[in-house]
Amino acid sequence: MIQESQKDRSILVKFDHVGLSYDGVADILSDVDMVIRDGDFRFLTGPSGAGKTSLLKMIYLAQRPSTGAVTLFGENVNQMPREQLPLMRRRIGVVFQEFRLLEHLTAFENVALPMRVQGVNQNEYAQDVTELLTWVGLGDRIFALPETLSGGEKQRVALARALVAKPDLILADEPTGNVDPIMGERIMRLLVELNRLGTAVIVATHDLDLVRRMKKNILRLKGGRLTLHGPLKERTHKPAAGQDQGAAASRSAMGAG
Amino acid sequence: MGETMEKPLDGSALVPTKRRPLLPEAGAAGAPLITVIAVISFLACMSLAGFFLVRQAAQEWTSDLTGSITVQIISNSPADISRQTDAAAAILRTTSGVVSVKVYSLDERRKLLEPWLGQAEISDDLPVPGIIAVKVQKALRKDLSGLRSQLAEIAPGAVVDDHGVWNDSLAASARTGQILAFGIFLMIMLAAIAVIIYAARAGLAANKEIIDVLHLVGASDEFVAAEVQRRFFLLGLRGAVMGLALAILVLLFAGWALQGVEPSGYFLPAIRNQSGTLFWLIIVPLLMCTVAAFSAKRTVMRALAGRWSQ
């Protein structure tokens, strides 16, 4: 099975019985098996504390699995030496709920950051950066500092930053958590559009309404285990209650964040 | 929305924008750190100046002495002294390697005794030794045995003094002074390294979020270390140039203030002729920014190497 996955170049991420625990404390993730292929769009859902962020962290190499094997782009990263991690990370773009922009840099400079750390000459990426900022609707805020931007604008800068190095995979951890619902919808449509252009996308969210509307496959985490691996079933209507729950959940997440 | 638009949307117009450092230029540690480096650099300059001044002064003392010898004529009879002195002076004037010969007259010799005997009339019977000051070339100064034996023949009371004892003790104390000054200089540089390592670690902690983001977007440890290195190079350079400027002012002022105190100051010749010393102080800022950059880079690389990921 492992050999098969190494041959299959369309597999971007493969988890084999992956578990995660912090020094003896109860397992955060246990026995997670999953495969993300080229062009996939996945929602990663589950209640707060289910391990969504930890799972993403293992993909963008901020966290090493305690057990099992994580394979990225055909290479096992469990034992990968530190010097090789940057090359892996450059193939993955990440968007966070709390944006994580560098506050002393302009939108342009923030978006250009992945190119700059690779030592690319500014002449080569200036056009791309400008076009990306225009694509996310911030063509007129190119030289704005993050403190002057709204949550939705910051998130779109963060999205442009995640895209600038043309990654094979985009991870988004609660990307709509700190933006208003209309902007959340807009950001989600940008991610879907991106996926249509060929980039694999994983979006962690507990906003089930959003997930239902997008009609995409989901990975459902509960108590550190992957419990559902496929499209979310259309439920028979419980509309008002469902929406309220979703809104309340995202508000509490904002408070916690 | 359009109110903050600063430039046209043409990518080419963006190229000239200045590249801001990725780590905030003057973080919390910026100004105090520059002050500390300036003070350390000032002290380093002063100790290094001490080193060079002692060396220069010692060279001047010893070169004064090594170019000269003194011949004393000692006898019980004043008449004998006078005769032997003339004979010795005659030989000295014909000896090759002798540059000049000055025979001290009786009055001059009595004057030299004044500090010990007072101004009281000195009896003509007192056998005041004859003194001949001789300037010689180095080759002769090194081997005086031939001259000694020649003098011993015609002037048995002649004693040739090459100031060897003086010279040796001067050289020894100058060496001690130099070692001390250089030791202090090294200690100060050690303090600088310690301060920079401490500041680099504090900077890593304070800028953790920025460094995490840099790693996240694919920065290598070398890239992060180079950013930190550049920051500390500039901090070190700025602090050290301030310290150097202050040290030069102080040294120039000291030289100027001591100008009037001509004869007694041992270091005076050196301080007044210090352009050479001041030139050497340029070492301090060069060394300081190199040390700052290197220590900071090493600190960061070591700190990051221990982490698997961010």
XYZ file of C-alpha atoms in Angstrom, chain B residues 58-249:
192
model
C 58.155 52.969 25.602
C 59.565 53.172 22.092
C 60.213 56.859 22.486
C 61.913 56.477 25.882
C 64.097 53.632 24.807
C 65.011 55.115 21.450
C 66.091 58.272 23.307
C 68.305 56.146 25.482
C 69.509 53.594 23.011
C 71.009 56.353 20.867
C 73.210 57.552 23.690
C 75.800 56.436 26.183
C 77.395 58.295 29.073
C 81.066 58.089 29.999
C 81.923 59.001 33.585
C 85.477 59.610 34.739
C 85.925 58.753 38.383
C 89.083 59.498 40.272
C 90.192 60.967 43.588
C 92.039 63.830 42.033
C 90.237 66.659 40.251
C 93.282 67.243 38.074
C 93.380 63.592 37.108
C 89.674 63.724 36.260
C 90.162 66.694 33.999
C 93.125 65.089 32.206
C 91.432 61.730 31.743
C 88.244 63.401 30.540
C 90.078 65.263 27.813
C 91.897 62.107 26.743
C 88.689 60.062 26.681
C 86.871 62.774 24.689
C 89.699 62.783 22.152
C 89.408 59.023 21.670
C 85.632 59.182 21.420
C 85.788 61.854 18.728
C 87.932 59.605 16.564
C 85.937 56.431 17.176
C 83.795 55.389 14.235
C 80.104 55.167 15.085
C 80.194 58.162 17.395
C 77.843 60.889 16.256
C 78.566 63.621 18.781
C 80.504 64.156 21.965
C 79.571 66.622 24.658
C 81.944 67.164 27.531
C 80.247 68.619 30.591
C 82.183 71.542 32.084
C 82.864 71.686 35.801
C 80.131 74.287 36.269
C 77.620 72.075 34.472
C 78.638 69.079 36.543
C 78.334 71.055 39.778
C 74.880 72.137 38.677
C 73.910 68.486 38.255
C 74.924 67.933 41.871
C 72.838 70.784 43.194
C 69.772 68.659 43.901
C 71.864 66.536 46.254
C 74.393 69.021 47.697
C 72.403 72.212 47.654
C 73.653 75.525 46.316
C 76.469 75.774 48.848
C 79.894 76.461 47.411
C 81.455 73.180 46.407
C 85.091 72.852 47.292
C 87.509 72.709 44.399
C 89.059 69.735 46.100
C 85.902 67.668 45.752
C 86.482 65.213 42.899
C 83.323 65.788 40.874
C 83.283 62.987 38.273
C 83.762 63.924 34.664
C 80.783 63.425 32.397
C 80.811 62.961 28.649
C 77.467 62.543 26.866
C 77.971 60.636 23.637
C 75.479 60.078 20.846
C 76.278 56.871 19.021
C 74.973 54.816 16.159
C 73.141 51.640 16.961
C 75.882 49.286 15.806
C 78.370 50.782 18.247
C 75.765 50.884 21.027
C 75.342 47.151 20.685
C 79.007 46.311 21.145
C 80.851 48.668 23.432
C 83.612 46.239 24.460
C 86.195 47.675 22.010
C 85.529 51.226 23.148
C 85.668 50.146 26.797
C 89.101 48.564 26.486
C 90.434 51.533 24.497
C 89.248 53.927 27.172
C 90.572 51.749 29.965
C 94.099 52.143 28.573
C 94.297 55.911 28.603
C 91.613 56.765 31.138
C 91.487 54.070 33.830
C 88.771 55.964 35.698
C 86.334 55.822 32.735
C 83.031 54.062 33.293
C 80.845 53.537 30.232
C 77.129 53.518 31.041
C 74.845 52.267 28.312
C 71.691 52.790 30.440
C 71.064 49.047 30.187
C 69.442 48.740 33.602
C 67.092 51.648 32.895
C 66.317 50.345 29.493
C 65.527 46.859 30.704
C 63.206 47.985 33.478
C 61.450 50.457 31.192
C 60.893 47.770 28.602
C 59.631 45.360 31.268
C 57.118 47.805 32.695
C 55.995 48.801 29.221
C 55.420 45.137 28.393
C 53.424 44.680 31.580
C 51.359 47.762 30.773
C 50.712 46.522 27.264
C 49.681 43.056 28.409
C 47.369 44.578 30.980
C 45.767 46.931 28.458
C 45.328 44.156 25.921
C 43.902 41.848 28.577
C 41.340 44.489 29.482
C 40.527 44.910 25.788
C 39.917 41.170 25.443
C 37.707 41.100 28.546
C 35.647 43.967 27.154
C 35.182 42.174 23.840
C 34.138 39.070 25.748
C 31.513 41.170 27.525
C 30.348 42.419 24.117
C 29.916 38.859 22.863
C 27.956 37.892 25.977
C 25.656 40.913 25.648
C 25.013 40.166 21.987
C 24.249 36.490 22.609
C 21.835 37.516 25.337
C 20.184 40.104 23.103
C 19.952 37.688 20.180
C 18.191 35.132 22.363
C 15.840 37.764 23.728
C 15.200 38.934 20.170
C 14.325 35.399 19.090
C 11.795 35.135 21.888
C 10.360 38.601 21.255
C 10.050 38.001 17.514
C 8.841 34.418 17.773
C 5.647 35.087 15.833
C 7.515 36.720 12.951
C 10.063 33.907 12.841
C 7.288 31.308 12.937
C 5.630 32.998 9.966
C 8.943 33.137 8.082
C 9.412 29.407 8.616
C 5.814 28.804 7.651
C 6.230 30.462 4.269
C 9.319 28.384 3.587
C 12.252 30.292 5.094
C 15.315 28.229 5.979
C 17.130 28.652 9.287
C 19.960 30.286 7.334
C 17.562 32.893 5.968
C 16.247 33.720 9.452
C 19.788 33.795 10.860
C 20.892 36.100 8.045
C 18.066 38.511 8.886
C 19.091 38.521 12.550
C 22.736 38.807 11.559
C 22.100 41.850 9.410
C 20.186 43.494 12.232
C 22.967 42.917 14.751
C 25.649 43.967 12.277
C 23.934 47.344 11.935
C 23.300 47.652 15.670
C 26.945 46.771 16.378
C 28.212 49.206 13.777
C 26.069 52.078 15.009
C 26.924 51.502 18.657
C 30.617 51.033 17.974
C 30.920 54.145 15.805
C 29.319 56.165 18.608
C 31.754 54.673 21.128
C 34.700 55.321 18.813
C 33.681 58.943 18.254
C 33.451 59.504 21.990
C 36.825 57.842 22.602
C 38.516 59.977 19.933
C 37.035 63.128 21.479
